[in-house]
Every structure is written in C-alpha cells, then in structure tokens.
Amino acid sequence: MSTPAIKSMNLYSEVDRIHNDLAALGIGSNDPLTVDVLSQFDQFHYFGTDAVDEAIAEAGIGAKSRVLDIGSGLGGPARYLAERTGCRVTAIELQSDLNALAESLTERCGLSAKVKHVQADVLTHQIEPQSYDAVVSWLCFYHIADHQTLLSQVYKALKPGGRLYVEDLFRHDEFDDAELAHLTQMLYGQYLPYRDAYSAGVREAGFAEIDFGDRTDTWRPYVAERVAAWAARRGELVAVHGEAIVDSLAAFYHSVCLLFESGKLGGVRLLATKP
Ligand SMILES: C[S@@+](CC[C@H](N)C(=O)[O-])C[C@H]1O[C@@H](n2cnc3c(N)ncnc32)[C@H](O)[C@@H]1O
C-alpha cells in the first residue's frame, strides 16, 4: 500500500515513539496508564491540556455531554475530556496507525467505555445526525481542503444549541514559494484561508455566535520555545528515541516556527453555535 500524503508531516511518522517516552519512565508497553502521565506526550497541539480545559469551559462540556473529536490523533484530548468531565467522546482519526495506537492507550487508561475510537475520514464518515452536544477539533481542519463538506458534517452532527470549538491555522498574508513548500509538505496544509473567508465559511454552513479568536501572538512564542527546548534537550532525547526521530521532529518544529515567524501564518480558536 502506498504511503498516505499526510505522512509528509514528520509529526505523523514513527508514532510508536510514545512507547520510548513511557519506557524512559519505567512504564512497559502493556502496563496500565494514567491520563496525567500520558498527557505529557499525547497532545499534538499547542498548550497541551490547558487548551482542552479551555474547550471544556467554552463548549460547556460536562458529565452528560456527548462530544465528537475530529482528527483525534493519539487520543490525548479525547481521553482528557472523558477523564476530567465524565463525558462520552467519539474520536475520529484518519490515520490507521495513530488510531490503533490511540485505541490501545485508551484501553490501558481504563477509558474504553467513555472514549470510542473510529478510524475514518470525517468527510465521508456516516455521522449520526443531531447526536452531539459539542464538536471539538485541534489542528485538523487545515489538513482538509473541502471545508464546505467538513462544516456540513459538523453541523449535521450537532444537536440544536450544540457548540463547536476548533483550534486551527489560517493565513495572515501570502506565502512565498519556500514557505509554501514548508506549509504543504511539512505541515500538510491544505486549507488556509484569510480570517474573513474562514468566518464566512462557518456562517454559510449555518452557524451563529461565531467568535474568531486570533491566537497568533501566543502561538508564535510557544512554537519558538518548542524549537529551543528540543535543541537544549537533544542529548537526553537522543538517548530515549535515537537521532533519526529527534532530528525528524526538530525539522518539523523548525518549519512550524519559520512559518509563524514569517508573520503570514495565523492561529485561531474558533467558537460557534448551531442555532
Ligand atoms: C495535528 S494532529 C492533532 C491531533 C489531536 N487533535 C491532538 O491535538 O492531539 C491532526 C490530526 O487530524 C487528523 N486528520 C486529518 N485529516 C483528517 C480527516 N479528513 N478525517 C479525520 N482525521 C483527520 C490527522 O491524521 C491528525 O492525526
């Protein structure tokens, strides 16, 4: 089978490396796990579980909520949501290796009754209509070119009054050719509209109470510090993962940083409600 195009993003290679992180803490590959320990390694977005706490507050997620997490990665946000609030989560993930690993980590956390993992493309997945109180998504929407279908799937999934919480990337200015190469290869960017076009798409999909929160000024220093911290810890990290993994992730972190530093890449926390 050919390698999916999204694997041009180094973050999605060698995803089993999380076992190296856990082994360095003395945790074997079948040992039980806790969300607290795992959450240092399984949040593939900015500001880790603080960002998930923000979603809990902004989307009003509680013990009775049903939540759909789109592009759930290794399942970090989904497990944290379920553990902190008691909600039930359906976690949709496109990549089969990430999804299988997510499922096994959830089981080892004892959360399989609360978090259901589904390997699917959100664009074509048969979503149960009007069945979710909240839809959440971190750094997935910019991977998906067809935002119209994406937003109609989200709209369909939500109950009336349901909340959408999305963290995503958008465009502040036109990229040059070198930046575009980083964006399309290393970040696998497929859809990066300007702010007005982004909000208009959400409005046209039927959403109300749209709040486009520009997070660029907090995400830019975060990604710069990540590059510096990764370099400072290189020796320790190579001992855990080996050079190839450490250098591959360093290249990914560098590309993200370069694009934010260009002033052309933006970060958004978008909130909206289905009327
Ligand atoms: C940057 S990762 C973030 C993972 C997770 N949300 C987190 O914050 O830890 C984005 C994820 O979206 C997934 N994704 C991209 N396109 C998708 C699609 N069409 N359907 C479902 N998942 C998708 C990717 O495979 C990737 O795992």
Short mmCIF file of C-alpha atoms and ligand atoms in Angstrom, two decimals:
data_model
loop_
_atom_site.label_atom_id
_atom_site.label_comp_id
_atom_site.label_asym_id
_atom_site.label_seq_id
_atom_site.Cartn_x
_atom_site.Cartn_y
_atom_site.Cartn_z
CA MET A 1 0.00 0.00 0.00
CA SER A 2 1.33 3.50 -0.80
CA THR A 3 2.19 5.94 1.98
CA PRO A 4 -0.63 8.45 2.60
CA ALA A 5 0.28 12.02 1.53
CA ILE A 6 -0.29 13.31 5.09
CA LYS A 7 2.81 11.35 6.18
CA SER A 8 4.93 14.14 4.66
CA MET A 9 4.40 15.73 8.08
CA ASN A 10 7.13 14.31 10.30
CA LEU A 11 4.96 14.51 13.42
CA TYR A 12 2.99 11.56 11.99
CA SER A 13 5.98 9.25 11.45
CA GLU A 14 7.18 6.69 13.98
CA VAL A 15 4.18 7.40 16.19
CA ASP A 16 5.11 4.40 18.34
CA ARG A 17 7.83 6.66 19.75
CA ILE A 18 5.44 7.32 22.64
CA HIS A 19 6.49 3.86 23.90
CA ASN A 20 10.06 5.20 24.14
CA ASP A 21 8.83 8.12 26.25
CA LEU A 22 6.93 5.76 28.53
CA ALA A 23 9.82 3.27 28.74
CA ALA A 24 12.07 6.14 29.90
CA LEU A 25 9.66 6.50 32.84
CA GLY A 26 9.88 2.75 33.53
CA ILE A 27 6.44 2.01 32.02
CA GLY A 28 6.27 -1.15 29.91
CA SER A 29 4.32 -1.37 26.65
CA ASN A 30 1.41 -3.26 28.24
CA ASP A 31 1.37 -1.62 31.66
CA PRO A 32 -1.68 0.31 32.85
CA LEU A 33 -1.51 4.07 32.24
CA THR A 34 -2.92 7.27 33.64
CA VAL A 35 -4.10 10.28 31.66
CA ASP A 36 -1.84 12.51 33.78
CA VAL A 37 1.31 10.65 32.77
CA LEU A 38 0.29 10.25 29.14
CA SER A 39 -0.73 13.84 28.60
CA GLN A 40 2.92 15.00 28.50
CA PHE A 41 3.26 13.04 25.25
CA ASP A 42 -0.13 12.64 23.53
CA GLN A 43 -1.30 16.23 22.90
CA PHE A 44 -0.44 17.17 19.29
CA HIS A 45 -1.42 20.84 19.57
CA TYR A 46 -0.30 23.95 21.49
CA PHE A 47 -0.50 24.40 25.27
CA GLY A 48 -1.36 20.74 25.94
CA THR A 49 -4.23 20.05 28.31
CA ASP A 50 -4.70 23.79 29.09
CA ALA A 51 -6.22 24.05 25.61
CA VAL A 52 -8.55 21.15 26.40
CA ASP A 53 -9.58 22.83 29.66
CA GLU A 54 -10.47 25.86 27.57
CA ALA A 55 -12.68 23.71 25.33
CA ILE A 56 -14.41 22.21 28.38
CA ALA A 57 -15.22 25.70 29.66
CA GLU A 58 -16.14 27.30 26.32
CA ALA A 59 -18.23 24.42 24.98
CA GLY A 60 -19.85 23.73 28.37
CA ILE A 61 -18.76 20.07 28.38
CA GLY A 62 -19.95 18.08 31.41
CA ALA A 63 -20.70 14.54 32.55
CA LYS A 64 -23.82 14.28 30.40
CA SER A 65 -22.23 15.64 27.22
CA ARG A 66 -21.64 13.65 24.06
CA VAL A 67 -18.61 15.03 22.28
CA LEU A 68 -17.23 14.45 18.78
CA ASP A 69 -13.45 14.98 18.45
CA ILE A 70 -12.41 15.41 14.82
CA GLY A 71 -8.82 14.45 13.96
CA SER A 72 -8.20 12.88 17.34
CA GLY A 73 -4.58 11.86 16.76
CA LEU A 74 -3.29 9.64 19.58
CA GLY A 75 -6.49 10.36 21.52
CA GLY A 76 -4.91 12.66 24.11
CA PRO A 77 -7.60 15.37 24.09
CA ALA A 78 -10.42 12.78 23.94
CA ARG A 79 -9.12 10.86 26.99
CA TYR A 80 -8.51 14.06 28.94
CA LEU A 81 -12.05 15.29 28.16
CA ALA A 82 -13.57 12.00 29.31
CA GLU A 83 -11.48 11.78 32.45
CA ARG A 84 -11.91 15.39 33.58
CA THR A 85 -15.64 15.70 32.87
CA GLY A 86 -17.06 12.16 32.62
CA CYS A 87 -18.39 12.94 29.11
CA ARG A 88 -18.58 10.37 26.31
CA VAL A 89 -16.36 11.03 23.30
CA THR A 90 -16.35 9.72 19.74
CA ALA A 91 -12.82 10.26 18.43
CA ILE A 92 -12.48 10.21 14.63
CA GLU A 93 -8.98 9.79 13.20
CA LEU A 94 -7.96 9.39 9.56
CA GLN A 95 -4.61 7.62 10.00
CA SER A 96 -4.93 3.95 10.92
CA ASP A 97 -1.62 3.71 12.80
CA LEU A 98 -2.47 6.68 15.02
CA ASN A 99 -5.99 5.39 15.56
CA ALA A 100 -4.87 1.87 16.55
CA LEU A 101 -2.33 3.29 18.99
CA ALA A 102 -4.95 5.71 20.39
CA GLU A 103 -7.32 2.81 20.98
CA SER A 104 -4.72 0.79 22.88
CA LEU A 105 -3.68 3.80 25.02
CA THR A 106 -7.33 4.46 25.89
CA GLU A 107 -7.79 0.85 26.92
CA ARG A 108 -4.68 0.99 29.12
CA CYS A 109 -6.15 4.09 30.80
CA GLY A 110 -9.37 2.18 31.52
CA LEU A 111 -11.38 4.67 29.45
CA SER A 112 -12.73 2.46 26.65
CA ALA A 113 -16.29 2.73 27.95
CA LYS A 114 -16.13 6.53 27.61
CA VAL A 115 -13.98 7.06 24.51
CA LYS A 116 -14.87 5.34 21.25
CA HIS A 117 -12.18 5.50 18.57
CA VAL A 118 -13.21 5.43 14.92
CA GLN A 119 -10.76 5.21 12.05
CA ALA A 120 -12.38 7.25 9.28
CA ASP A 121 -12.20 10.31 7.07
CA VAL A 122 -14.56 12.82 8.67
CA LEU A 123 -15.68 13.91 5.20
CA THR A 124 -17.24 10.54 4.38
CA HIS A 125 -17.96 9.04 7.79
CA GLN A 126 -21.66 8.33 8.45
CA ILE A 127 -22.21 10.65 11.40
CA GLU A 128 -25.30 10.12 13.50
CA PRO A 129 -27.33 13.32 12.96
CA GLN A 130 -28.04 15.72 15.85
CA SER A 131 -26.37 13.48 18.39
CA TYR A 132 -23.53 15.59 19.85
CA ASP A 133 -23.60 18.41 22.38
CA ALA A 134 -20.15 19.59 21.30
CA VAL A 135 -17.74 19.11 18.41
CA VAL A 136 -14.07 19.78 19.20
CA SER A 137 -11.01 19.72 16.99
CA TRP A 138 -7.35 20.65 17.39
CA LEU A 139 -5.12 21.41 14.38
CA CYS A 140 -7.01 19.15 11.99
CA PHE A 141 -9.25 21.41 9.89
CA TYR A 142 -6.34 22.99 7.99
CA HIS A 143 -5.47 19.48 6.69
CA ILE A 144 -8.84 19.24 4.92
CA ALA A 145 -9.31 21.01 1.59
CA ASP A 146 -13.08 20.60 1.39
CA HIS A 147 -14.21 22.82 4.28
CA GLN A 148 -17.75 23.03 2.96
CA THR A 149 -18.30 19.29 3.38
CA LEU A 150 -16.36 19.31 6.66
CA LEU A 151 -18.55 22.05 8.13
CA SER A 152 -21.75 20.42 6.89
CA GLN A 153 -20.68 17.19 8.63
CA VAL A 154 -20.04 19.14 11.85
CA TYR A 155 -23.38 20.94 11.55
CA LYS A 156 -25.19 17.68 10.98
CA ALA A 157 -23.51 16.04 13.98
CA LEU A 158 -24.51 18.74 16.48
CA LYS A 159 -27.78 18.96 18.37
CA PRO A 160 -29.51 22.36 18.12
CA GLY A 161 -27.73 24.61 20.61
CA GLY A 162 -24.59 22.46 20.32
CA ARG A 163 -21.16 24.13 20.40
CA LEU A 164 -18.21 23.97 18.05
CA TYR A 165 -14.68 24.52 19.44
CA VAL A 166 -11.84 24.49 16.89
CA GLU A 167 -8.15 25.33 17.10
CA ASP A 168 -6.73 25.75 13.62
CA LEU A 169 -4.37 27.63 11.32
CA PHE A 170 -5.21 30.42 8.90
CA ARG A 171 -3.49 32.89 6.58
CA HIS A 172 -2.41 36.40 7.55
CA ASP A 173 -0.60 37.08 4.27
CA GLU A 174 0.55 35.38 1.02
CA PHE A 175 3.36 32.84 1.44
CA ASP A 176 6.40 32.80 -0.85
CA ASP A 177 7.43 29.60 -2.66
CA ALA A 178 9.84 28.44 0.04
CA GLU A 179 7.24 29.00 2.76
CA LEU A 180 4.61 27.22 0.68
CA ALA A 181 6.89 24.20 0.48
CA HIS A 182 7.12 24.05 4.28
CA LEU A 183 3.38 24.58 4.57
CA THR A 184 2.27 21.94 2.10
CA GLN A 185 4.91 19.30 2.85
CA MET A 186 5.98 19.56 6.47
CA LEU A 187 2.65 20.85 7.81
CA TYR A 188 0.48 19.16 5.17
CA GLY A 189 -1.53 22.38 4.87
CA GLN A 190 -4.50 22.01 2.50
CA TYR A 191 -6.80 24.86 3.50
CA LEU A 192 -5.56 28.16 4.91
CA PRO A 193 -7.99 30.96 4.13
CA TYR A 194 -7.81 34.55 5.35
CA ARG A 195 -9.73 35.33 8.53
CA ASP A 196 -12.79 36.79 6.79
CA ALA A 197 -13.15 33.86 4.40
CA TYR A 198 -12.75 31.41 7.29
CA SER A 199 -15.54 33.05 9.31
CA ALA A 200 -17.75 33.41 6.21
CA GLY A 201 -17.48 29.65 5.57
CA VAL A 202 -18.60 28.90 9.11
CA ARG A 203 -21.50 31.35 8.83
CA GLU A 204 -22.58 29.92 5.46
CA ALA A 205 -22.64 26.43 6.99
CA GLY A 206 -25.44 27.72 9.26
CA PHE A 207 -23.55 28.51 12.48
CA ALA A 208 -24.27 31.50 14.74
CA GLU A 209 -22.40 33.25 17.60
CA ILE A 210 -19.14 32.89 15.67
CA ASP A 211 -16.11 34.01 17.68
CA PHE A 212 -12.86 34.06 15.71
CA GLY A 213 -10.14 34.38 18.35
CA ASP A 214 -6.76 35.20 16.80
CA ARG A 215 -4.17 33.27 18.84
CA THR A 216 -1.17 34.05 16.63
CA ASP A 217 0.58 36.21 19.24
CA THR A 218 0.53 33.45 21.86
CA TRP A 219 1.23 30.54 19.50
CA ARG A 220 4.26 32.23 17.85
CA PRO A 221 6.37 32.32 21.06
CA TYR A 222 5.11 28.84 22.03
CA VAL A 223 6.43 27.25 18.83
CA ALA A 224 9.72 29.20 19.09
CA GLU A 225 10.25 27.98 22.65
CA ARG A 226 9.48 24.42 21.50
CA VAL A 227 12.33 24.59 18.97
CA ALA A 228 14.73 25.93 21.61
CA ALA A 229 13.67 23.37 24.24
CA TRP A 230 14.01 20.48 21.76
CA ALA A 231 17.55 21.61 20.87
CA ALA A 232 18.53 22.11 24.52
CA ARG A 233 17.35 18.57 25.41
CA ARG A 234 18.86 16.92 22.31
CA GLY A 235 21.28 14.62 24.18
CA GLU A 236 18.63 13.37 26.58
CA LEU A 237 16.09 12.94 23.75
CA VAL A 238 18.51 11.03 21.52
CA ALA A 239 19.07 8.60 24.40
CA VAL A 240 15.31 7.98 24.53
CA HIS A 241 14.39 7.97 20.80
CA GLY A 242 17.57 7.81 18.73
CA GLU A 243 18.89 10.50 16.38
CA ALA A 244 16.56 9.89 13.44
CA ILE A 245 13.36 10.57 15.40
CA VAL A 246 14.80 13.55 17.26
CA ASP A 247 16.09 15.18 14.07
CA SER A 248 12.89 14.46 12.16
CA LEU A 249 10.80 16.19 14.84
CA ALA A 250 13.32 19.04 15.06
CA ALA A 251 12.77 19.65 11.33
CA PHE A 252 9.01 19.69 11.82
CA TYR A 253 9.16 22.09 14.78
CA HIS A 254 11.53 24.30 12.76
CA SER A 255 9.09 24.53 9.82
CA VAL A 256 6.19 25.49 12.09
CA CYS A 257 8.32 28.13 13.79
CA LEU A 258 9.57 29.56 10.50
CA LEU A 259 6.01 29.96 9.22
CA PHE A 260 4.79 31.71 12.38
CA GLU A 261 7.91 33.93 12.39
CA SER A 262 7.14 34.95 8.78
CA GLY A 263 4.04 36.73 10.10
CA LYS A 264 1.97 35.01 7.42
CA LEU A 265 0.69 32.02 9.39
CA GLY A 266 -2.02 32.61 11.95
CA GLY A 267 -3.56 30.56 14.74
CA VAL A 268 -7.24 30.66 15.61
CA ARG A 269 -9.51 29.42 18.36
CA LEU A 270 -12.94 29.42 16.77
CA LEU A 271 -16.20 29.07 18.67
CA ALA A 272 -19.64 28.76 17.11
CA THR A 273 -23.11 27.52 17.94
CA LYS A 274 -25.63 25.55 15.91
CA PRO A 275 -28.87 27.58 16.28
C1 LIG B 1 -2.08 17.88 14.47
S1 LIG B 1 -2.97 16.38 14.66
C2 LIG B 1 -3.82 16.75 16.16
C3 LIG B 1 -4.31 15.51 16.88
C4 LIG B 1 -5.17 15.79 18.10
N1 LIG B 1 -6.30 16.64 17.74
C5 LIG B 1 -4.36 16.46 19.18
O1 LIG B 1 -4.48 17.68 19.31
O2 LIG B 1 -3.61 15.77 19.86
C6 LIG B 1 -4.30 16.45 13.45
C7 LIG B 1 -4.96 15.10 13.20
O3 LIG B 1 -6.05 15.26 12.27
C8 LIG B 1 -6.14 14.06 11.51
N2 LIG B 1 -6.93 14.24 10.28
C9 LIG B 1 -6.53 14.95 9.18
N3 LIG B 1 -7.48 14.88 8.23
C10 LIG B 1 -8.50 14.13 8.72
C11 LIG B 1 -9.75 13.69 8.20
N4 LIG B 1 -10.13 14.02 6.97
N5 LIG B 1 -10.55 12.92 8.99
C12 LIG B 1 -10.14 12.58 10.25
N6 LIG B 1 -8.96 12.96 10.80
C13 LIG B 1 -8.14 13.73 10.05
C14 LIG B 1 -4.67 13.74 11.25
O4 LIG B 1 -4.50 12.41 10.81
C15 LIG B 1 -4.03 14.06 12.59
O5 LIG B 1 -3.94 12.95 13.43
#
